Amino acid sequence: MNLRCLIIDDEQAALNVLTNYIAKTPFLELTGAYLDPIQALEIIYTQPVDLIFLDIHMPELSGLEFIKLLRGRAKVILTTAYSQYALEGYELDVVDYLLKPVPFDRFLRAVQKAKDALTTKEETSVLPVTVATVPTVTASDYVFIKVDSKIMKVRFDDILYIEGLGNYVSIYTKTGRLVTLSTMKEVEEYLSESYFTRIHRSYIIALNQVEYVEGNQIFLNKNTAVPLGETYREKFFKLLEENMMNKK
């Protein structure tokens, strides 16, 4: 299998070295090299990437912070001139840790480890799944989203509803509206069905924010109503019945 690779480093010389190494390796395919980690994050959210070569020391967003925002979307090989972050990197489940300047033979060993790990994951993914677990959401759960040039922390219990806008979503919270580059499908992956549900092709709501339902409108407060799509109607009312006192 070929691995789609992306390089993130705030030094052009480091990008050049790794670009050259990738070109020499038959099973690697370079999809992009970025000096700006935030720009790279936008790309990762919109197209598939298997392996990321990631510098640790970057001005806007450190490599370790970047890994937390990835949420397992790709395997990571850290590249840095500092050895003291190796332990923390492995705690974040990175494939390998390369010290600059990176020798080509050491680079090859690291990418082979990544290929082996991804091959094993691919083989495991075709096995039948017998038990599925749903992540629980607590008041301390949150997600980081990019809004303009900022990366913002949004707590799940602050979210009222989410509206899809093509390749963007609007997240309406108790304090305002945030727009970020994402799709409704991607957003659903982060949210527990116990707390959030899709009620329209363009809307996801927080169940605990529902005040009342009238016709095909769901009211989240006195001034906010969102449409209930016909496709999602049956599932939504089943969720309501679970907490309905007079079910007759």
CSV table of N, CA, C and O in Angstrom, one decimal, residues 138-201:
chain,number,residue,atom,x,y,z
A,138,THR,N,-19.4,14.2,29.2
A,138,THR,CA,-19.6,14.9,30.5
A,138,THR,C,-19.5,16.4,30.3
A,138,THR,O,-19.1,16.9,29.3
A,139,ALA,N,-19.7,17.1,31.4
A,139,ALA,CA,-19.7,18.6,31.4
A,139,ALA,C,-18.3,19.1,31.0
A,139,ALA,O,-18.1,20.2,30.6
A,140,SER,N,-17.3,18.2,31.2
A,140,SER,CA,-15.9,18.7,30.9
A,140,SER,C,-15.4,18.3,29.5
A,140,SER,O,-14.3,18.7,29.2
A,141,ASP,N,-16.3,17.6,28.7
A,141,ASP,CA,-15.9,17.3,27.4
A,141,ASP,C,-15.9,18.5,26.5
A,141,ASP,O,-16.8,19.3,26.6
A,142,TYR,N,-15.0,18.5,25.5
A,142,TYR,CA,-14.9,19.7,24.6
A,142,TYR,C,-14.2,19.3,23.3
A,142,TYR,O,-13.7,18.2,23.2
A,143,VAL,N,-14.2,20.2,22.4
A,143,VAL,CA,-13.5,20.0,21.1
A,143,VAL,C,-12.9,21.3,20.7
A,143,VAL,O,-13.3,22.4,21.1
A,144,PHE,N,-11.8,21.2,20.0
A,144,PHE,CA,-11.1,22.4,19.5
A,144,PHE,C,-11.5,22.6,18.1
A,144,PHE,O,-11.5,21.7,17.3
A,145,ILE,N,-11.9,23.8,17.7
A,145,ILE,CA,-12.3,24.1,16.3
A,145,ILE,C,-11.5,25.4,15.9
A,145,ILE,O,-11.2,26.3,16.7
A,146,LYS,N,-11.2,25.5,14.6
A,146,LYS,CA,-10.6,26.6,14.0
A,146,LYS,C,-11.6,27.6,13.5
A,146,LYS,O,-12.5,27.3,12.7
A,147,VAL,N,-11.5,28.8,14.0
A,147,VAL,CA,-12.4,29.9,13.7
A,147,VAL,C,-11.5,31.1,13.2
A,147,VAL,O,-10.8,31.7,14.0
A,148,ASP,N,-11.6,31.4,11.9
A,148,ASP,CA,-10.7,32.4,11.3
A,148,ASP,C,-9.2,32.0,11.6
A,148,ASP,O,-8.8,30.9,11.3
A,149,SER,N,-8.5,32.8,12.3
A,149,SER,CA,-7.1,32.5,12.6
A,149,SER,C,-6.9,31.9,14.0
A,149,SER,O,-5.8,31.7,14.4
A,150,LYS,N,-8.0,31.7,14.7
A,150,LYS,CA,-7.9,31.2,16.1
A,150,LYS,C,-8.3,29.7,16.2
A,150,LYS,O,-9.1,29.3,15.3
A,151,ILE,N,-7.8,29.1,17.1
A,151,ILE,CA,-8.3,27.7,17.5
A,151,ILE,C,-9.0,27.8,18.8
A,151,ILE,O,-8.4,28.2,19.8
A,152,MET,N,-10.3,27.5,18.8
A,152,MET,CA,-11.1,27.8,20.0
A,152,MET,C,-11.6,26.5,20.6
A,152,MET,O,-11.9,25.5,20.0
A,153,LYS,N,-11.7,26.5,22.0
A,153,LYS,CA,-12.2,25.4,22.7
A,153,LYS,C,-13.7,25.6,22.9
A,153,LYS,O,-14.2,26.6,23.4
A,154,VAL,N,-14.5,24.5,22.5
A,154,VAL,CA,-15.9,24.6,22.7
A,154,VAL,C,-16.4,23.4,23.5
A,154,VAL,O,-16.1,22.3,23.2
A,155,ARG,N,-17.0,23.7,24.6
A,155,ARG,CA,-17.6,22.7,25.5
A,155,ARG,C,-18.9,22.1,24.9
A,155,ARG,O,-19.7,22.9,24.5
A,156,PHE,N,-19.0,20.8,25.0
A,156,PHE,CA,-20.2,20.2,24.4
A,156,PHE,C,-21.5,20.7,25.1
A,156,PHE,O,-22.5,20.9,24.5
A,157,ASP,N,-21.4,20.9,26.4
A,157,ASP,CA,-22.6,21.3,27.1
A,157,ASP,C,-23.0,22.8,26.9
A,157,ASP,O,-24.0,23.3,27.4
A,158,ASP,N,-22.2,23.5,26.1
A,158,ASP,CA,-22.5,24.9,25.7
A,158,ASP,C,-23.2,24.9,24.3
A,158,ASP,O,-23.7,26.0,23.9
A,159,ILE,N,-23.2,23.8,23.6
A,159,ILE,CA,-23.7,23.8,22.3
A,159,ILE,C,-25.3,23.7,22.3
A,159,ILE,O,-25.8,22.8,23.0
A,160,LEU,N,-25.9,24.6,21.5
A,160,LEU,CA,-27.4,24.5,21.4
A,160,LEU,C,-27.7,23.7,20.1
A,160,LEU,O,-28.5,22.7,20.2
A,161,TYR,N,-27.2,24.1,19.0
A,161,TYR,CA,-27.4,23.3,17.8
A,161,TYR,C,-26.3,23.6,16.8
A,161,TYR,O,-25.5,24.6,16.9
A,162,ILE,N,-26.2,22.8,15.7
A,162,ILE,CA,-25.2,23.0,14.7
A,162,ILE,C,-25.9,23.0,13.3
A,162,ILE,O,-26.8,22.1,13.1
A,163,GLU,N,-25.5,23.9,12.5
A,163,GLU,CA,-26.2,24.0,11.2
A,163,GLU,C,-25.1,23.8,10.1
A,163,GLU,O,-24.0,24.4,10.1
A,164,GLY,N,-25.4,22.9,9.1
A,164,GLY,CA,-24.5,22.7,8.0
A,164,GLY,C,-24.6,23.7,6.9
A,164,GLY,O,-25.7,24.1,6.5
A,165,LEU,N,-23.4,24.1,6.4
A,165,LEU,CA,-23.4,25.1,5.3
A,165,LEU,C,-22.4,24.6,4.3
A,165,LEU,O,-21.4,25.2,4.0
A,166,GLY,N,-22.7,23.5,3.6
A,166,GLY,CA,-21.8,22.9,2.6
A,166,GLY,C,-20.6,22.3,3.3
A,166,GLY,O,-20.6,21.4,4.1
A,167,ASN,N,-19.4,22.9,3.0
A,167,ASN,CA,-18.1,22.5,3.6
A,167,ASN,C,-17.8,23.2,4.9
A,167,ASN,O,-16.7,23.1,5.5
A,168,TYR,N,-18.8,24.0,5.4
A,168,TYR,CA,-18.6,24.7,6.7
A,168,TYR,C,-19.8,24.3,7.6
A,168,TYR,O,-20.9,23.8,7.1
A,169,VAL,N,-19.6,24.5,8.9
A,169,VAL,CA,-20.7,24.4,9.8
A,169,VAL,C,-20.8,25.6,10.7
A,169,VAL,O,-19.7,26.2,11.0
A,170,SER,N,-22.0,26.0,11.1
A,170,SER,CA,-22.2,27.0,12.2
A,170,SER,C,-22.5,26.3,13.5
A,170,SER,O,-23.4,25.5,13.5
A,171,ILE,N,-21.7,26.6,14.5
A,171,ILE,CA,-22.0,26.0,15.8
A,171,ILE,C,-22.6,27.1,16.7
A,171,ILE,O,-21.9,28.1,17.0
A,172,TYR,N,-23.8,26.9,17.1
A,172,TYR,CA,-24.5,27.9,17.9
A,172,TYR,C,-24.4,27.5,19.3
A,172,TYR,O,-24.9,26.4,19.7
A,173,THR,N,-23.8,28.4,20.1
A,173,THR,CA,-23.6,28.1,21.5
A,173,THR,C,-24.4,29.0,22.4
A,173,THR,O,-25.1,29.9,21.9
A,174,LYS,N,-24.3,28.9,23.7
A,174,LYS,CA,-25.1,29.8,24.6
A,174,LYS,C,-24.6,31.2,24.5
A,174,LYS,O,-25.3,32.1,24.9
A,175,THR,N,-23.4,31.4,24.0
A,175,THR,CA,-22.9,32.8,23.9
A,175,THR,C,-22.7,33.4,22.5
A,175,THR,O,-22.4,34.5,22.4
A,176,GLY,N,-23.0,32.6,21.5
A,176,GLY,CA,-22.8,33.1,20.1
A,176,GLY,C,-22.7,32.0,19.1
A,176,GLY,O,-23.0,30.8,19.3
A,177,ARG,N,-22.2,32.4,17.9
A,177,ARG,CA,-22.1,31.6,16.7
A,177,ARG,C,-20.7,31.5,16.3
A,177,ARG,O,-20.0,32.5,16.2
A,178,LEU,N,-20.2,30.2,16.0
A,178,LEU,CA,-18.9,30.0,15.5
A,178,LEU,C,-19.0,29.3,14.2
A,178,LEU,O,-19.7,28.3,14.0
A,179,VAL,N,-18.2,29.7,13.2
A,179,VAL,CA,-18.2,29.1,11.8
A,179,VAL,C,-16.9,28.5,11.6
A,179,VAL,O,-15.8,29.1,11.8
A,180,THR,N,-16.9,27.2,11.2
A,180,THR,CA,-15.6,26.5,11.0
A,180,THR,C,-15.7,25.6,9.8
A,180,THR,O,-16.8,25.2,9.3
A,181,LEU,N,-14.5,25.3,9.2
A,181,LEU,CA,-14.4,24.4,8.0
A,181,LEU,C,-14.6,23.0,8.4
A,181,LEU,O,-13.7,22.4,9.1
A,182,SER,N,-15.7,22.4,8.1
A,182,SER,CA,-16.0,21.0,8.4
A,182,SER,C,-17.3,20.6,7.7
A,182,SER,O,-18.0,21.4,7.2
A,183,THR,N,-17.7,19.3,7.8
A,183,THR,CA,-18.9,18.8,7.2
A,183,THR,C,-19.8,18.3,8.4
A,183,THR,O,-19.3,18.0,9.4
A,184,MET,N,-21.1,18.1,8.1
A,184,MET,CA,-22.0,17.6,9.1
A,184,MET,C,-21.5,16.2,9.5
A,184,MET,O,-21.6,15.8,10.7
A,185,LYS,N,-21.1,15.4,8.5
A,185,LYS,CA,-20.7,14.0,8.8
A,185,LYS,C,-19.5,14.0,9.8
A,185,LYS,O,-19.4,13.2,10.7
A,186,GLU,N,-18.5,14.9,9.5
A,186,GLU,CA,-17.4,15.0,10.4
A,186,GLU,C,-17.8,15.4,11.8
A,186,GLU,O,-17.2,14.9,12.8
A,187,VAL,N,-18.7,16.3,11.9
A,187,VAL,CA,-19.1,16.8,13.2
A,187,VAL,C,-19.8,15.7,14.0
A,187,VAL,O,-19.6,15.5,15.2
A,188,GLU,N,-20.6,14.9,13.3
A,188,GLU,CA,-21.3,13.8,14.0
A,188,GLU,C,-20.4,12.8,14.6
A,188,GLU,O,-20.7,12.2,15.6
A,189,GLU,N,-19.2,12.6,14.0
A,189,GLU,CA,-18.2,11.7,14.6
A,189,GLU,C,-17.7,12.1,16.0
A,189,GLU,O,-17.3,11.2,16.7
A,190,TYR,N,-17.8,13.3,16.3
A,190,TYR,CA,-17.3,13.8,17.6
A,190,TYR,C,-18.4,13.9,18.7
A,190,TYR,O,-18.1,14.0,19.8
A,191,LEU,N,-19.6,13.7,18.3
A,191,LEU,CA,-20.7,13.9,19.2
A,191,LEU,C,-21.4,12.6,19.6
A,191,LEU,O,-21.7,11.8,18.8
A,192,SER,N,-21.7,12.5,20.9
A,192,SER,CA,-22.4,11.3,21.4
A,192,SER,C,-23.9,11.3,21.1
A,192,SER,O,-24.5,12.3,21.3
A,193,GLU,N,-24.4,10.2,20.6
A,193,GLU,CA,-25.8,10.2,20.2
A,193,GLU,C,-26.7,10.3,21.5
A,193,GLU,O,-27.9,10.5,21.4
A,194,SER,N,-26.1,10.1,22.7
A,194,SER,CA,-26.9,10.2,23.9
A,194,SER,C,-27.2,11.7,24.2
A,194,SER,O,-28.1,12.0,25.0
A,195,TYR,N,-26.5,12.6,23.6
A,195,TYR,CA,-26.6,14.0,23.9
A,195,TYR,C,-27.0,14.8,22.7
A,195,TYR,O,-27.6,15.9,22.8
A,196,PHE,N,-26.6,14.4,21.5
A,196,PHE,CA,-26.9,15.1,20.3
A,196,PHE,C,-27.6,14.2,19.2
A,196,PHE,O,-27.3,13.0,19.2
A,197,THR,N,-28.4,14.8,18.4
A,197,THR,CA,-29.0,14.0,17.4
A,197,THR,C,-29.3,14.8,16.1
A,197,THR,O,-29.5,16.0,16.2
A,198,ARG,N,-29.2,14.2,15.0
A,198,ARG,CA,-29.4,14.8,13.7
A,198,ARG,C,-30.9,14.9,13.5
A,198,ARG,O,-31.6,13.9,13.6
A,199,ILE,N,-31.5,16.1,13.3
A,199,ILE,CA,-33.0,16.2,13.1
A,199,ILE,C,-33.3,16.7,11.7
A,199,ILE,O,-34.5,16.9,11.4
A,200,HIS,N,-32.3,16.9,10.9
A,200,HIS,CA,-32.5,17.5,9.5
A,200,HIS,C,-31.2,17.3,8.8
A,200,HIS,O,-30.1,17.2,9.4
A,201,ARG,N,-31.2,17.3,7.5
A,201,ARG,CA,-29.9,17.1,6.8
A,201,ARG,C,-29.0,18.3,7.1
A,201,ARG,O,-27.8,18.2,6.9
